[in-house]
Amino acid sequence: MSETFTKSMARNIFYGGSVFFFLLLLALTFDTNSALPELDNRQNLTEQVAHGKKVWETNNCIGCHTLLGEGAYFAPELGNVYKRFGNSTDAIKGFIMSRPKDGIPGRRSMPQFNLNAEELEAVAQFLKYASEINTQNWPPNIQG
Amino acid sequence: MTYQSQSVAKPYFIAAIGLFIGQILFGVILGLQYVVGDFMFPEIPFNVARMVHTNLLIVWLLFGFMGSAYYLIPEESETELWSPALALLMFWIFLVAGAATILGYLLVPYATLAEITMNDLLPTMGREFLEQPTVTKIGIVIVALAFLLNIGMTLLKGRKTAVSLVMFIGLVGLAVFFLFSFYNPENLVKDKYYWWFVVHLWVEGVWELIMGAILAFVLIKTTGVDREVIEKWLYVIIAMALISGLIGTGHHFYWIGTPEYWQWWGSIFSAMEPIPFFMMTIFAFNMVNRRRRNHPNQAAVLWALGTSVMAFLGAGVWGFLHTLAPVNYYTHGTQITAAHGHMAFYGAYVMIVLTMISYAMPLLRGRTQANSNKSQVVEMWSFWLMTVSMVFITLFLTGAGVLQTYMQRYTETPMSFMEVQDKIAIFYWLREGAGVVFLIGLLLYVSSFFIGQDEPEATVPE
């Protein structure tokens, strides 16, 4: 780099640029927060859904699945599983309950988490709530 | 080693390498589970092994960053570390907390771990990469604060250089953004939005400052190029990193319930994220070409050049591959993401820590400049084995990802996730093979610390 472009000029670009774009990120975050009520399906965020999120978290579901495309890539996307299972929370509960304790020989299998009835219903409701978030039409199709 | 207190870096580096081995062993297990689905089931299911793999990576990189700081800051500041005893105490606290957490993952079901660590009091667990029990997270904050105090006091009483200042800003940013891991709202969209304030602002933000500072330090030491020149480059690189990377966070906000405008902000700014990495490549090669001296530690120079290239490929090129919103619509959360993640983490952060270890460890072990020729040859072999196998891991995962994207997302007649997984199994087998070669490379790397230790130091090549 040429002699006319000095270290202190470079330093000023770093400080100025970082501060400016950090403030811009904060401004966009503020705007996003005010736009969220229209998008994030909060009207359906019940106590039960919140409990379901905790069941989701304390069983580390994200360690195999993606949720809205984020997580691990070992097992199917669950952001739209409610719709994929025919808009049925019973189908979701049935699937979770029916996982064999010792797995399936040679194949991937979801562990048996021994959830009680309340936890099962909560996590199914949580997945229903997730499927109704406005994700700008993602995923492209029902397969997730 | 100029200052006695720099020696506290040594246990940090040793722990980093030890945990690195664990990380790769679990990586090989995971790779096999992709094709032999019931491997180790139900004792170590995939989610547990993955948690161990990713958390070990994070912990050993943090050990590497801290060790690097303890080595670099006293030397840059031209003074002894403020408190070597505090640094050693924090080392043991961090190691014990880290080991206990990993054992917790392996020995009890995750739900039980959440219960016995009283996750209910402040629920933070169960989110990708932030799986640590809340009490571990609090421990991390305490260690980070003590570490920053130690480094900050050292900086205050000594010479202030651009390298040490940038390193410090990066480390402070690391600690500050980690605090977002304690914010876990019931609203899934908000949870995801602020989760990225830890994950993205770490790896595509402040960690780049740490990487830049370490790279600059090693280049100053090994090339003898004027500090003014190197520090000017450093500022320009990190300026570009944050100018592109801060708003570049938006490339994670396309499909998680956030407003549509993020598709524009995210695409435009994240498309610029390769620029700082490309500049790092130009920078490293330029400085080595303009070197005033030939340093006898050729392995360290190789790592420095290697990290600049691999970070550009992994973070820059493979990131750009799927960062534009119309592309990401189809690739989001597929093996393309996994491919990018592997090469970016290896190229940028694994290799920068190994660069620092390669430069500093011989000095910490009593050499005046470098290891013996024999030791360096083995180390350079391990460089090539690990780097080339990581290239292949990335290529195989990319192949898997392209096919997955097409069959599951793009075609007129999309197939289900598991059907597609069966069809692309060959790529997972090839990836597993490359993973085993990586492990061999890593074992060779470890052996280089024990080979040729009785032989004289390498001399400057003419």
Coordinates of C-alpha atoms in Angstrom, one line a residue:
Chain A
M1 CA 0.0 0.0 0.0
S2 CA 1.2 3.5 -0.9
E3 CA 3.0 5.9 1.5
T4 CA 0.2 8.4 1.3
F5 CA -2.2 6.0 2.9
T6 CA -1.0 6.0 6.5
K7 CA -1.6 3.7 9.4
S8 CA -3.6 6.3 11.3
M9 CA -5.9 6.7 8.3
A10 CA -6.4 2.9 8.3
R11 CA -7.1 3.0 12.0
N12 CA -9.6 5.7 11.6
I13 CA -11.5 3.8 8.9
F14 CA -11.6 0.8 11.3
Y15 CA -13.0 2.8 14.2
G16 CA -15.3 4.9 12.1
G17 CA -16.5 2.1 10.0
S18 CA -17.1 -0.3 12.9
V19 CA -19.0 2.2 15.0
F20 CA -21.1 3.3 12.0
F21 CA -22.1 -0.2 11.0
F22 CA -22.7 -1.3 14.5
L23 CA -25.1 1.6 15.0
L24 CA -26.8 0.6 11.7
L25 CA -27.1 -2.9 12.9
L26 CA -28.8 -1.6 16.1
A27 CA -31.1 0.6 14.1
L28 CA -32.1 -2.4 11.9
T29 CA -32.6 -4.5 15.0
F30 CA -34.9 -1.9 16.5
D31 CA -36.9 -1.8 13.3
T32 CA -37.0 -5.6 13.1
N33 CA -38.3 -5.7 16.6
S34 CA -41.2 -3.4 15.8
A35 CA -42.0 -5.4 12.7
L36 CA -42.0 -8.8 14.5
P37 CA -45.5 -8.8 15.9
E38 CA -46.8 -9.2 12.3
L39 CA -44.5 -12.1 11.5
D40 CA -43.6 -14.1 14.5
N41 CA -47.0 -15.7 15.4
R42 CA -46.9 -14.3 18.9
Q43 CA -50.6 -14.4 19.2
N44 CA -50.3 -18.2 19.5
L45 CA -47.4 -18.2 21.9
T46 CA -49.3 -19.7 24.8
E47 CA -48.0 -21.0 28.1
Q48 CA -48.1 -24.5 26.6
V49 CA -46.1 -23.4 23.6
A50 CA -43.5 -21.9 25.9
H51 CA -43.4 -25.1 27.9
G52 CA -43.0 -27.0 24.6
K53 CA -40.0 -24.9 23.7
K54 CA -38.4 -25.9 27.0
V55 CA -39.1 -29.5 26.2
W56 CA -37.5 -29.0 22.8
E57 CA -34.5 -27.4 24.4
T58 CA -33.9 -29.8 27.3
N59 CA -34.0 -32.8 25.0
N60 CA -31.5 -31.2 22.7
C61 CA -33.7 -31.7 19.6
I62 CA -31.5 -29.2 17.7
G63 CA -28.6 -31.7 18.0
C64 CA -30.1 -33.7 15.1
H65 CA -32.9 -31.6 13.5
T66 CA -33.1 -28.2 11.9
L67 CA -35.8 -25.8 13.0
L68 CA -36.4 -23.1 10.4
G69 CA -33.2 -24.4 8.7
E70 CA -30.9 -24.0 11.7
G71 CA -29.5 -26.8 13.8
A72 CA -28.0 -30.1 12.8
Y73 CA -28.5 -31.7 9.4
F74 CA -28.8 -35.3 10.5
A75 CA -32.6 -35.5 10.7
P76 CA -35.6 -33.8 9.0
E77 CA -36.5 -30.1 9.2
L78 CA -39.2 -29.6 11.9
G79 CA -40.2 -26.0 11.3
N80 CA -42.9 -27.3 8.9
V81 CA -43.4 -30.8 10.4
Y82 CA -46.9 -30.0 11.6
K83 CA -47.9 -29.3 8.0
R84 CA -46.0 -32.3 6.6
F85 CA -47.8 -34.5 9.1
G86 CA -51.2 -33.4 7.7
N87 CA -51.7 -30.5 10.2
S88 CA -51.9 -33.0 13.0
T89 CA -50.4 -32.7 16.5
D90 CA -51.5 -36.3 17.1
A91 CA -49.3 -37.5 14.3
I92 CA -46.3 -35.7 15.8
K93 CA -47.0 -37.2 19.2
G94 CA -47.5 -40.6 17.8
F95 CA -44.1 -40.5 16.0
I96 CA -42.2 -39.3 19.1
M97 CA -43.9 -42.0 21.3
S98 CA -43.3 -44.9 18.9
R99 CA -39.5 -44.6 18.6
P100 CA -37.9 -47.9 19.5
K101 CA -35.7 -47.8 22.6
D102 CA -32.8 -49.6 21.0
G103 CA -33.0 -48.0 17.6
I104 CA -33.4 -49.6 14.2
P105 CA -30.6 -51.9 13.0
G106 CA -28.2 -50.2 10.6
R107 CA -30.3 -47.0 10.3
R108 CA -30.7 -43.6 11.9
S109 CA -33.4 -43.6 14.6
M110 CA -34.7 -40.9 16.9
P111 CA -34.0 -41.8 20.6
Q112 CA -37.0 -42.7 22.9
F113 CA -37.2 -39.7 25.2
N114 CA -40.0 -41.1 27.4
L115 CA -41.9 -37.8 27.5
N116 CA -45.0 -37.7 29.6
A117 CA -48.4 -36.8 28.1
E118 CA -48.1 -33.1 29.1
E119 CA -44.6 -32.8 27.6
L120 CA -45.7 -34.5 24.4
E121 CA -48.7 -32.2 23.9
A122 CA -46.5 -29.1 24.7
V123 CA -43.8 -30.0 22.2
A124 CA -46.3 -30.8 19.5
Q125 CA -48.0 -27.4 20.1
F126 CA -44.6 -25.7 20.0
L127 CA -44.0 -27.3 16.6
K128 CA -47.5 -26.2 15.4
Y129 CA -46.7 -22.6 16.6
A130 CA -43.3 -22.7 14.7
S131 CA -45.0 -23.8 11.5
E132 CA -47.2 -20.7 11.5
I133 CA -44.3 -18.2 11.7
N134 CA -44.0 -16.1 8.6
T135 CA -40.8 -17.4 7.1
Q136 CA -41.0 -15.7 3.7
N137 CA -42.2 -18.9 2.1
W138 CA -39.3 -21.0 3.3
P139 CA -38.9 -24.0 2.9
P140 CA -39.5 -24.3 -0.8
N141 CA -41.7 -27.3 -0.5
I142 CA -43.3 -29.5 2.1
Q143 CA -40.3 -31.9 2.4
G144 CA -38.5 -29.1 4.3
Chain B
M1 CA 10.6 -16.2 24.9
T2 CA 11.5 -12.7 26.1
Y3 CA 9.4 -12.6 29.3
Q4 CA 9.2 -15.3 31.9
S5 CA 5.4 -14.9 32.4
Q6 CA 4.8 -15.8 28.8
S7 CA 5.3 -19.4 29.9
V8 CA 1.7 -19.5 31.2
A9 CA 0.7 -19.9 27.5
K10 CA 2.1 -23.4 27.5
P11 CA -0.6 -25.3 29.5
Y12 CA -3.2 -23.4 27.5
F13 CA -1.7 -24.7 24.2
I14 CA -1.3 -28.3 25.6
A15 CA -4.9 -28.3 26.7
A16 CA -6.0 -27.0 23.3
I17 CA -4.3 -29.8 21.5
G18 CA -5.6 -32.4 23.9
L19 CA -9.2 -31.3 23.4
F20 CA -8.6 -31.0 19.6
I21 CA -7.9 -34.7 19.6
G22 CA -11.2 -35.4 21.4
Q23 CA -13.0 -33.2 19.0
I24 CA -11.7 -35.1 16.0
L25 CA -12.4 -38.5 17.5
F26 CA -16.0 -37.5 18.0
G27 CA -16.0 -36.1 14.4
V28 CA -15.1 -39.5 13.1
I29 CA -17.9 -41.1 15.2
L30 CA -20.4 -38.6 13.8
G31 CA -19.3 -39.2 10.2
L32 CA -19.8 -42.9 10.7
Q33 CA -23.3 -42.4 12.3
Y34 CA -24.2 -40.6 9.1
V35 CA -23.9 -43.9 7.2
V36 CA -24.2 -46.5 9.9
G37 CA -27.2 -45.0 11.6
D38 CA -27.2 -47.2 14.7
F39 CA -23.5 -46.9 15.5
M40 CA -23.1 -46.5 19.3
F41 CA -26.9 -46.1 19.6
P42 CA -28.5 -45.6 22.1
E43 CA -25.4 -45.0 24.3
I44 CA -24.0 -42.1 22.4
P45 CA -26.7 -40.8 20.0
F46 CA -25.9 -38.4 17.3
N47 CA -27.0 -35.3 19.1
V48 CA -24.7 -36.0 22.1
A49 CA -21.7 -36.8 19.9
R50 CA -22.3 -33.6 17.9
M51 CA -22.6 -31.5 21.0
V52 CA -19.2 -32.9 22.2
H53 CA -17.7 -32.3 18.8
T54 CA -18.8 -28.7 18.5
N55 CA -18.3 -27.7 22.1
L56 CA -14.9 -29.2 22.3
L57 CA -14.0 -27.2 19.2
I58 CA -15.2 -24.0 20.8
V59 CA -13.5 -24.7 24.1
W60 CA -10.1 -25.6 22.6
L61 CA -10.2 -22.6 20.3
L62 CA -10.8 -20.4 23.4
F63 CA -7.9 -22.1 25.1
G64 CA -5.9 -21.4 22.0
F65 CA -6.9 -17.7 21.9
M66 CA -6.2 -17.2 25.6
G67 CA -2.8 -19.0 25.3
S68 CA -2.0 -16.8 22.3
A69 CA -2.9 -13.7 24.2
Y70 CA -0.8 -14.7 27.2
Y71 CA 2.1 -15.2 24.9
L72 CA 1.6 -12.2 22.6
I73 CA 0.5 -9.4 24.9
P74 CA 3.5 -9.4 27.2
E75 CA 5.9 -9.5 24.3
E76 CA 4.0 -6.7 22.5
S77 CA 3.7 -4.7 25.7
E78 CA 7.3 -5.3 26.6
T79 CA 6.5 -6.1 30.2
E80 CA 5.7 -9.1 32.3
L81 CA 2.1 -10.4 32.5
W82 CA 0.1 -8.6 35.3
S83 CA -0.6 -11.8 37.2
P84 CA 0.7 -15.2 36.0
A85 CA -0.9 -16.8 39.0
L86 CA -4.3 -15.6 38.0
A87 CA -3.7 -16.9 34.5
L88 CA -2.8 -20.4 35.9
L89 CA -5.8 -20.4 38.3
M90 CA -8.1 -19.6 35.4
F91 CA -6.6 -22.3 33.3
W92 CA -7.5 -24.9 35.9
I93 CA -11.0 -23.5 36.4
F94 CA -11.7 -23.5 32.7
L95 CA -10.2 -27.0 32.2
V96 CA -12.2 -28.5 35.0
A97 CA -15.4 -26.8 34.1
G98 CA -15.0 -27.7 30.4
A99 CA -14.2 -31.4 31.2
A100 CA -17.1 -31.6 33.7
T101 CA -19.5 -30.2 31.1
I102 CA -18.3 -32.7 28.4
L103 CA -18.6 -35.6 30.9
G104 CA -22.1 -34.4 31.7
Y105 CA -23.0 -34.6 28.1
L106 CA -21.7 -38.1 27.8
L107 CA -22.7 -39.6 31.2
V108 CA -26.3 -38.5 31.7
P109 CA -29.2 -37.8 29.4
Y110 CA -29.3 -34.1 28.4
A111 CA -32.7 -33.6 30.1
T112 CA -31.2 -34.9 33.4
L113 CA -28.2 -32.6 33.0
A114 CA -30.6 -29.7 32.6
E115 CA -32.4 -30.7 35.7
I116 CA -29.3 -31.2 38.0
T117 CA -27.7 -27.9 36.8
M118 CA -31.0 -26.1 37.5
N119 CA -31.6 -24.9 34.0
D120 CA -35.1 -23.8 35.1
L121 CA -33.7 -20.9 37.1
L122 CA -32.3 -19.3 34.0
P123 CA -33.0 -21.5 30.9
T124 CA -30.2 -21.1 28.4
M125 CA -29.6 -24.7 27.3
G126 CA -30.6 -26.7 24.3
R127 CA -29.6 -24.2 21.6
E128 CA -27.0 -25.0 19.0
F129 CA -23.4 -24.4 20.2
L130 CA -24.8 -22.9 23.4
E131 CA -25.7 -26.3 24.9
Q132 CA -23.6 -25.7 28.0
P133 CA -25.5 -25.7 31.3
T134 CA -26.2 -22.2 32.6
V135 CA -23.7 -22.7 35.4
T136 CA -21.0 -23.5 32.9
K137 CA -21.9 -20.3 31.0
I138 CA -21.5 -18.3 34.2
G139 CA -18.1 -20.0 34.7
I140 CA -17.1 -19.0 31.2
V141 CA -18.0 -15.4 31.9
I142 CA -15.9 -15.4 35.2
V143 CA -12.9 -16.9 33.4
A144 CA -13.3 -14.4 30.6
L145 CA -13.5 -11.4 33.0
A146 CA -10.4 -12.5 34.9
F147 CA -8.6 -13.1 31.6
L148 CA -9.5 -9.6 30.3
L149 CA -8.5 -8.0 33.6
N150 CA -5.1 -9.8 33.4
I151 CA -4.5 -8.8 29.7
G152 CA -5.9 -5.3 30.2
M153 CA -3.7 -4.5 33.1
T154 CA -0.7 -5.8 31.2
L155 CA -1.6 -3.6 28.3
L156 CA -2.0 -0.6 30.5
K157 CA 1.4 -0.8 32.1
G158 CA 3.3 -1.5 28.9
R159 CA 3.8 -0.4 25.3
K160 CA 0.6 -0.1 23.3
T161 CA 0.9 -1.5 19.8
A162 CA -1.8 -1.9 17.1
V163 CA -1.4 -5.7 17.3
S164 CA -2.1 -5.9 21.0
L165 CA -4.9 -3.4 20.9
V166 CA -6.7 -5.2 18.1
M167 CA -6.2 -8.5 19.9
F168 CA -7.7 -6.9 23.0
I169 CA -10.7 -5.4 21.2
G170 CA -11.4 -8.8 19.7
L171 CA -11.2 -10.5 23.0
V172 CA -13.4 -7.9 24.7
G173 CA -15.9 -8.3 21.9
L174 CA -15.8 -12.1 22.3
A175 CA -16.8 -11.7 26.0
V176 CA -19.4 -9.1 25.4
F177 CA -21.3 -10.9 22.7
F178 CA -21.2 -14.1 24.7
L179 CA -23.6 -12.4 27.1
F180 CA -26.4 -12.7 24.5
S181 CA -26.3 -16.5 25.3
F182 CA -28.1 -15.7 28.6
Y183 CA -31.0 -14.2 26.6
N184 CA -33.4 -17.0 25.7
P185 CA -36.9 -15.6 25.2
E186 CA -39.9 -17.8 24.7
N187 CA -40.5 -16.2 21.4
L188 CA -38.7 -18.5 18.9
V189 CA -38.0 -15.7 16.4
K190 CA -36.4 -13.4 19.0
D191 CA -34.4 -16.4 20.4
K192 CA -33.0 -17.1 16.9
Y193 CA -32.4 -13.4 16.1
Y194 CA -30.2 -12.8 19.2
W195 CA -28.6 -16.2 19.1
W196 CA -26.8 -14.9 16.1
F197 CA -25.4 -12.0 18.1
V198 CA -23.2 -14.7 19.7
V199 CA -22.6 -17.0 16.9
H200 CA -22.3 -14.6 13.9
L201 CA -20.7 -11.7 15.7
W202 CA -18.1 -14.1 17.0
V203 CA -17.0 -16.0 13.9
E204 CA -17.8 -13.4 11.3
G205 CA -17.0 -10.5 13.5
V206 CA -14.7 -10.2 16.5
W207 CA -12.9 -13.5 16.0
E208 CA -11.6 -12.1 12.8
L209 CA -9.9 -9.4 14.8
I210 CA -8.2 -12.0 17.0
M211 CA -7.2 -13.9 13.9
G212 CA -5.8 -10.8 12.2
A213 CA -3.8 -9.8 15.3
I214 CA -2.2 -13.3 15.7
L215 CA -1.4 -13.4 12.0
A216 CA 0.2 -10.0 12.2
F217 CA 2.2 -10.9 15.2
V218 CA 3.6 -14.1 13.7
L219 CA 4.4 -12.3 10.4
I220 CA 6.2 -9.5 12.2
K221 CA 8.3 -12.1 14.0
T222 CA 9.0 -14.4 11.1
T223 CA 9.5 -12.0 8.2
G224 CA 11.1 -9.0 9.9
V225 CA 9.0 -6.7 7.8
D226 CA 8.5 -3.2 9.3
R227 CA 5.8 -3.1 11.9
E228 CA 4.2 0.0 10.4
V229 CA 3.5 -1.8 7.2
I230 CA 2.0 -4.8 8.9
E231 CA -0.1 -2.8 11.3
K232 CA -1.5 -0.7 8.5
W233 CA -2.6 -3.9 6.7
L234 CA -4.1 -5.2 9.9
Y235 CA -6.3 -2.2 10.3
V236 CA -7.5 -2.3 6.8
I237 CA -8.3 -6.0 7.0
I238 CA -10.3 -5.7 10.3
A239 CA -12.0 -2.6 9.1
M240 CA -13.3 -4.5 6.1
A241 CA -14.2 -7.5 8.3
L242 CA -16.5 -5.4 10.5
I243 CA -17.9 -3.2 7.8
S244 CA -19.0 -6.2 5.8
G245 CA -19.6 -8.6 8.7
L246 CA -21.8 -6.5 11.0
I247 CA -24.7 -6.0 8.6
G248 CA -23.7 -9.3 7.0
T249 CA -25.4 -10.8 10.1
G250 CA -28.5 -10.3 8.0
H251 CA -27.7 -13.4 5.9
H252 CA -29.0 -15.4 8.8
F253 CA -32.3 -13.4 8.9
Y254 CA -33.8 -14.5 5.6
W255 CA -36.1 -17.3 6.7
I256 CA -36.5 -17.2 10.5
G257 CA -39.6 -14.9 10.8
T258 CA -37.7 -11.6 10.3
P259 CA -38.7 -8.9 7.8
E260 CA -38.1 -9.5 4.1
Y261 CA -35.7 -6.5 3.8
W262 CA -33.0 -8.6 5.4
Q263 CA -32.7 -10.5 2.1
W264 CA -31.3 -7.3 0.6
W265 CA -29.2 -6.1 3.5
G266 CA -27.8 -9.6 4.2
S267 CA -27.1 -10.5 0.6
I268 CA -25.3 -7.2 -0.2
F269 CA -23.1 -7.0 2.9
S270 CA -22.4 -10.7 3.3
A271 CA -21.3 -10.8 -0.4
M272 CA -18.5 -8.5 0.8
E273 CA -17.4 -10.8 3.6
P274 CA -14.8 -12.6 1.4
I275 CA -13.0 -9.3 0.9
P276 CA -11.2 -9.2 4.3
F277 CA -10.2 -12.8 3.9
F278 CA -8.9 -12.2 0.4
M279 CA -6.9 -9.3 1.8
M280 CA -5.5 -11.6 4.5
T281 CA -4.2 -13.9 1.8
I282 CA -2.6 -11.1 -0.2
F283 CA -1.2 -9.7 3.0
A284 CA 0.4 -12.9 4.2
F285 CA 2.0 -13.7 0.9
N286 CA 3.2 -10.1 0.4
M287 CA 4.9 -10.0 3.8
V288 CA 6.6 -13.3 3.3
N289 CA 7.8 -12.3 -0.2
R290 CA 9.1 -9.0 1.2
R291 CA 10.8 -10.7 4.2
R292 CA 14.0 -9.1 5.6
R293 CA 15.1 -12.4 7.0
N294 CA 14.6 -16.1 6.7
H295 CA 13.2 -17.4 9.9
P296 CA 14.3 -20.9 10.9
N297 CA 10.8 -21.9 11.9
Q298 CA 9.6 -22.7 8.4
A299 CA 6.6 -24.7 9.8
A300 CA 5.2 -21.6 11.4
V301 CA 5.5 -19.6 8.2
L302 CA 3.7 -22.5 6.4
W303 CA 0.9 -22.4 8.9
A304 CA 0.6 -18.6 8.5
L305 CA 0.4 -18.8 4.8
G306 CA -1.9 -21.8 5.0
T307 CA -4.4 -20.2 7.3
S308 CA -4.7 -17.1 5.1
V309 CA -5.5 -19.3 2.0
M310 CA -7.8 -21.8 3.8
A311 CA -9.7 -19.0 5.6
F312 CA -10.3 -17.3 2.3
L313 CA -11.5 -20.6 0.7
G314 CA -13.6 -21.8 3.6
A315 CA -15.1 -18.6 5.0
G316 CA -14.8 -16.5 1.9
V317 CA -15.5 -18.7 -1.2
W318 CA -17.6 -21.4 0.5
G319 CA -19.5 -18.7 2.4
F320 CA -20.3 -16.7 -0.7
L321 CA -21.5 -19.9 -2.5
H322 CA -24.7 -19.9 -0.5
T323 CA -25.0 -16.4 1.0
L324 CA -27.2 -14.7 -1.6
A325 CA -30.9 -14.9 -0.6
P326 CA -32.2 -16.5 -3.8
V327 CA -29.5 -19.3 -3.6
N328 CA -29.9 -19.7 0.2
Y329 CA -33.6 -20.2 -0.3
Y330 CA -32.7 -23.6 -1.6
T331 CA -29.5 -24.4 0.3
H332 CA -30.4 -23.2 3.8
G333 CA -29.7 -25.9 6.3
T334 CA -28.3 -28.5 3.9
Q335 CA -25.0 -30.2 3.7
I336 CA -23.7 -27.1 1.9
T337 CA -23.9 -25.3 5.2
A338 CA -21.9 -28.2 6.8
A339 CA -19.3 -28.0 4.1
H340 CA -18.8 -24.3 4.6
G341 CA -18.7 -24.7 8.4
H342 CA -16.0 -27.3 8.3
M343 CA -13.6 -25.5 6.0
A344 CA -14.2 -22.1 7.5
F345 CA -13.6 -23.1 11.1
Y346 CA -10.5 -25.2 10.1
G347 CA -9.1 -22.6 7.8
A348 CA -9.6 -19.5 9.9
Y349 CA -9.6 -20.5 13.5
V350 CA -8.0 -23.9 13.9
M351 CA -5.2 -23.0 11.6
I352 CA -4.5 -19.6 13.2
V353 CA -4.3 -21.2 16.6
L354 CA -1.9 -23.8 15.2
T355 CA 0.1 -21.0 13.6
M356 CA 0.6 -19.4 17.0
I357 CA 1.4 -22.7 18.6
S358 CA 3.8 -23.6 15.9
Y359 CA 5.6 -20.2 16.4
A360 CA 5.5 -20.1 20.2
M361 CA 5.7 -23.7 21.4
P362 CA 9.4 -24.2 20.4
L363 CA 10.3 -21.0 22.4
L364 CA 8.1 -22.1 25.3
R365 CA 10.0 -25.4 25.4
G366 CA 13.4 -23.7 25.5
R367 CA 14.4 -23.4 21.9
T368 CA 15.9 -20.1 20.9
Q369 CA 14.1 -19.8 17.6
A370 CA 12.7 -23.1 16.2
N371 CA 12.4 -26.8 16.4
S372 CA 14.8 -29.2 14.8
N373 CA 14.6 -29.8 11.1
K374 CA 13.3 -33.3 11.7
S375 CA 10.4 -32.1 13.9
Q376 CA 9.5 -29.4 11.5
V377 CA 9.3 -31.9 8.6
V378 CA 6.8 -34.1 10.5
E379 CA 4.8 -31.0 11.4
M380 CA 4.7 -29.9 7.8
W381 CA 3.5 -33.3 6.8
S382 CA 0.7 -33.1 9.3
F383 CA -0.1 -29.6 7.9
W384 CA -0.6 -31.1 4.4
L385 CA -2.4 -34.2 5.6
M386 CA -4.9 -32.2 7.7
T387 CA -5.4 -29.5 5.2
V388 CA -5.8 -31.6 2.1
S389 CA -8.2 -34.0 3.9
M390 CA -10.2 -31.0 5.0
V391 CA -10.4 -29.9 1.4
F392 CA -11.8 -33.3 0.5
I393 CA -14.2 -33.3 3.5
T394 CA -15.5 -30.0 2.2
L395 CA -15.7 -31.2 -1.4
F396 CA -17.6 -34.4 -0.5
L397 CA -20.0 -32.5 1.7
T398 CA -20.5 -30.0 -1.1
G399 CA -21.3 -32.8 -3.5
A400 CA -23.8 -34.2 -0.9
G401 CA -25.3 -30.8 -0.4
V402 CA -25.8 -30.0 -4.1
L403 CA -27.6 -33.3 -4.7
Q404 CA -29.6 -32.8 -1.5
T405 CA -30.6 -29.3 -2.5
Y406 CA -31.7 -30.6 -5.9
M407 CA -33.6 -33.7 -4.9
Q408 CA -35.2 -32.4 -1.8
R409 CA -35.8 -28.7 -2.6
Y410 CA -35.4 -27.8 -6.3
T411 CA -36.9 -30.6 -8.5
E412 CA -40.5 -30.7 -9.5
T413 CA -41.0 -34.0 -7.5
P414 CA -39.2 -33.4 -4.2
M415 CA -38.2 -36.4 -2.2
S416 CA -38.3 -36.7 1.6
F417 CA -35.3 -35.9 3.7
M418 CA -34.5 -39.6 4.6
E419 CA -34.9 -40.8 1.1
V420 CA -32.4 -38.2 -0.1
Q421 CA -30.0 -39.1 2.7
D422 CA -29.9 -42.7 1.5
K423 CA -29.3 -41.6 -2.1
I424 CA -26.3 -39.5 -1.2
A425 CA -24.7 -42.0 1.2
I426 CA -21.7 -42.5 -1.0
F427 CA -20.6 -38.9 -0.3
Y428 CA -20.8 -39.5 3.4
W429 CA -18.7 -42.6 3.1
L430 CA -16.0 -40.6 1.2
R431 CA -16.2 -37.9 3.8
E432 CA -15.7 -40.4 6.5
G433 CA -12.6 -41.7 4.7
A434 CA -11.2 -38.1 4.5
G435 CA -12.0 -37.7 8.2
V436 CA -9.9 -40.7 9.1
V437 CA -7.0 -39.2 7.1
F438 CA -7.5 -36.0 9.0
L439 CA -7.2 -37.9 12.3
I440 CA -4.0 -39.5 11.1
G441 CA -2.7 -36.1 10.2
L442 CA -3.6 -34.9 13.7
L443 CA -1.8 -37.8 15.3
L444 CA 1.3 -37.0 13.2
Y445 CA 1.0 -33.4 14.3
V446 CA 1.0 -34.5 18.0
S447 CA 4.0 -36.8 17.3
S448 CA 6.0 -33.8 15.9
F449 CA 6.2 -32.5 19.5
F450 CA 8.1 -35.6 20.5
I451 CA 10.3 -36.2 17.4
G452 CA 13.7 -34.7 17.0
Q453 CA 13.7 -33.0 20.3
D454 CA 17.3 -34.0 21.0
E455 CA 18.5 -32.7 17.7
P456 CA 19.9 -29.2 17.1
E457 CA 17.7 -26.4 16.0
A458 CA 17.0 -25.9 12.4
T459 CA 19.2 -23.3 10.7
V460 CA 18.2 -20.5 8.4
P461 CA 17.7 -21.8 4.9
E462 CA 19.9 -19.9 2.4

